[in-house]
Amino acid sequence: SAPAPGEVRSNVDGSTELEMAAAIQDALEQQGTLPGDANRVVKGYLRGRVNWREALHQFAQRCVSGVGGGYDWSRPNARWVNRGLYLPRRQSKKLGCLVVVRDTSGSVDPHTLSMFMGELQAIVDSVAPERLIVLDCDTRIQAVFESESPELPEGLEVARGGGGTSFIPPFDWLKEQQIEPDGLVYLTDLLGHFPSPPSFPVLWASTTPLREGPFGDTVYLT
C-alpha cells in the first residue's frame, strides 16, 4: 500500500508493489546526463505538507547521537550544589552542521521546487542547526548557500540547474571540502544515479511515492 504522508520507512525488500512501480518508472524515465544552465525562479514558498515535526525529530535524534554530549566541569550542576556536591553539568547535544540538497534537475518542476522551499523552512524551524549548507544540484553542484543563523540563506528563490540527475556530486563535494555533516537531507524525486552510502545519516525527502533511497531513511512529500 502507499505510504502515509510523513511516514519514515527504512528500505523495503521483496515488495512486489514497489518493484512494479520502480520498473514502470524506470521504463518511462529517460534521465539526462548533462547539467542544465536554466535558472528557474521559485515564486512563493509553499508550506510543507508532510509531518516534518515527527519525521525530522526521528532523523535529528540520529544526527546528534554522536555529537556533543559529555560533561562540563566549569559549570557545576545547580541541582547538587546546595547539597554540598560539586558535580559537572551535563552538556546538551545540539545539531551542528546540516546539509540540505535541493534537486534542481529538469524532472523537478517549478511547483515542486516551490514546495521544496516550504520544506526547507520547516527543516530550519524544526531542528535549528548551528550551520546550514544548501546545495543546488542536477548532475553537478550548481550553487552553494550557507547560513550560521536560524534564517535560511539568501538567494534560494532562484533554483540553479535544469539538466539530468545525479545524487553523487553533493557527497563528492563534501569529501573535497572535508566537511563531515551531522546529517544530510536530500529533497528530490529520487530519479537519478546514487553514490555509495556515506558515514553520516541521510534522509531522502521524496516526491515520488513507492520509491525509496538505497540507503538512509525515506520520507514522502505529498
Short mmCIF file of C-alpha atoms in Angstrom, two decimals, residues 74-167:
data_model
loop_
_atom_site.label_atom_id
_atom_site.label_comp_id
_atom_site.label_asym_id
_atom_site.label_seq_id
_atom_site.Cartn_x
_atom_site.Cartn_y
_atom_site.Cartn_z
CA SER A 74 33.43 24.64 34.51
CA ARG A 75 29.72 24.99 35.36
CA PRO A 76 28.55 23.00 38.41
CA ASN A 77 25.21 21.26 38.38
CA ALA A 78 22.97 23.60 40.42
CA ARG A 79 20.79 20.71 41.47
CA TRP A 80 23.54 19.30 43.67
CA VAL A 81 25.42 22.44 44.84
CA ASN A 82 23.01 23.05 47.74
CA ARG A 83 23.78 19.54 48.94
CA GLY A 84 27.48 20.29 49.09
CA LEU A 85 28.31 18.26 45.99
CA TYR A 86 30.29 19.80 43.13
CA LEU A 87 29.16 17.80 40.11
CA PRO A 88 29.52 18.72 36.44
CA ARG A 89 26.66 19.97 34.34
CA ARG A 90 25.69 17.64 31.53
CA GLN A 91 26.18 19.22 28.13
CA SER A 92 23.19 19.11 25.83
CA LYS A 93 23.56 17.69 22.36
CA LYS A 94 22.83 20.04 19.50
CA LEU A 95 22.59 19.60 15.77
CA GLY A 96 25.74 21.17 14.35
CA CYS A 97 26.14 21.08 10.57
CA LEU A 98 23.15 20.05 8.47
CA VAL A 99 23.38 19.78 4.69
CA VAL A 100 20.25 20.08 2.56
CA VAL A 101 20.48 19.25 -1.14
CA ARG A 102 17.83 20.60 -3.48
CA ASP A 103 17.31 18.51 -6.62
CA THR A 104 17.17 21.10 -9.41
CA SER A 105 17.17 18.67 -12.33
CA GLY A 106 14.84 19.15 -15.30
CA SER A 107 12.46 16.50 -13.97
CA VAL A 108 11.61 18.68 -10.97
CA ASP A 109 9.02 21.27 -11.99
CA PRO A 110 8.71 24.82 -10.55
CA HIS A 111 5.72 23.84 -8.40
CA THR A 112 7.75 21.08 -6.74
CA LEU A 113 10.70 23.43 -6.28
CA SER A 114 8.38 25.86 -4.55
CA MET A 115 7.21 23.06 -2.27
CA PHE A 116 10.86 22.26 -1.53
CA MET A 117 11.27 25.79 -0.23
CA GLY A 118 8.48 25.20 2.25
CA GLU A 119 10.19 22.02 3.38
CA LEU A 120 13.48 23.89 3.79
CA GLN A 121 11.83 26.39 6.10
CA ALA A 122 10.20 23.54 8.02
CA ILE A 123 13.59 21.88 8.48
CA VAL A 124 15.14 25.04 9.92
CA ASP A 125 12.14 25.64 12.19
CA SER A 126 12.17 22.06 13.46
CA VAL A 127 15.84 21.27 14.11
CA ALA A 128 17.58 24.71 14.16
CA PRO A 129 21.04 23.57 13.00
CA GLU A 130 24.02 25.69 14.03
CA ARG A 131 25.30 25.58 10.45
CA LEU A 132 23.14 25.04 7.37
CA ILE A 133 24.55 24.30 3.91
CA VAL A 134 22.13 24.20 0.98
CA LEU A 135 23.28 22.78 -2.35
CA ASP A 136 21.54 23.04 -5.73
CA CYS A 137 22.42 20.02 -7.84
CA ASP A 138 21.40 18.35 -11.10
CA THR A 139 24.38 16.38 -12.47
CA ARG A 140 26.79 18.78 -10.77
CA ILE A 141 26.77 21.30 -7.95
CA GLN A 142 25.13 24.39 -9.40
CA ALA A 143 25.11 26.62 -6.32
CA VAL A 144 26.16 26.60 -2.67
CA PHE A 145 24.35 28.56 0.05
CA GLU A 146 25.39 28.70 3.68
CA SER A 147 23.98 30.15 6.88
CA GLU A 148 25.09 30.09 10.50
CA SER A 149 21.88 31.64 11.81
CA PRO A 150 18.29 30.39 12.28
CA GLU A 151 17.39 32.00 8.96
CA LEU A 152 17.57 30.44 5.51
CA PRO A 153 20.45 31.62 3.32
CA GLU A 154 19.69 34.39 0.85
CA GLY A 155 19.27 33.69 -2.85
CA LEU A 156 17.26 30.47 -2.61
CA GLU A 157 14.39 31.94 -4.61
CA VAL A 158 16.35 31.13 -7.79
CA ALA A 159 16.90 27.42 -8.46
CA ARG A 160 20.07 26.77 -10.45
CA GLY A 161 20.12 23.73 -12.71
CA GLY A 162 17.69 22.06 -15.08
CA GLY A 163 19.75 19.20 -16.52
CA GLY A 164 19.86 15.50 -15.73
CA THR A 165 20.05 13.95 -12.28
CA SER A 166 22.91 12.51 -10.26
CA PHE A 167 22.98 12.27 -6.48
#
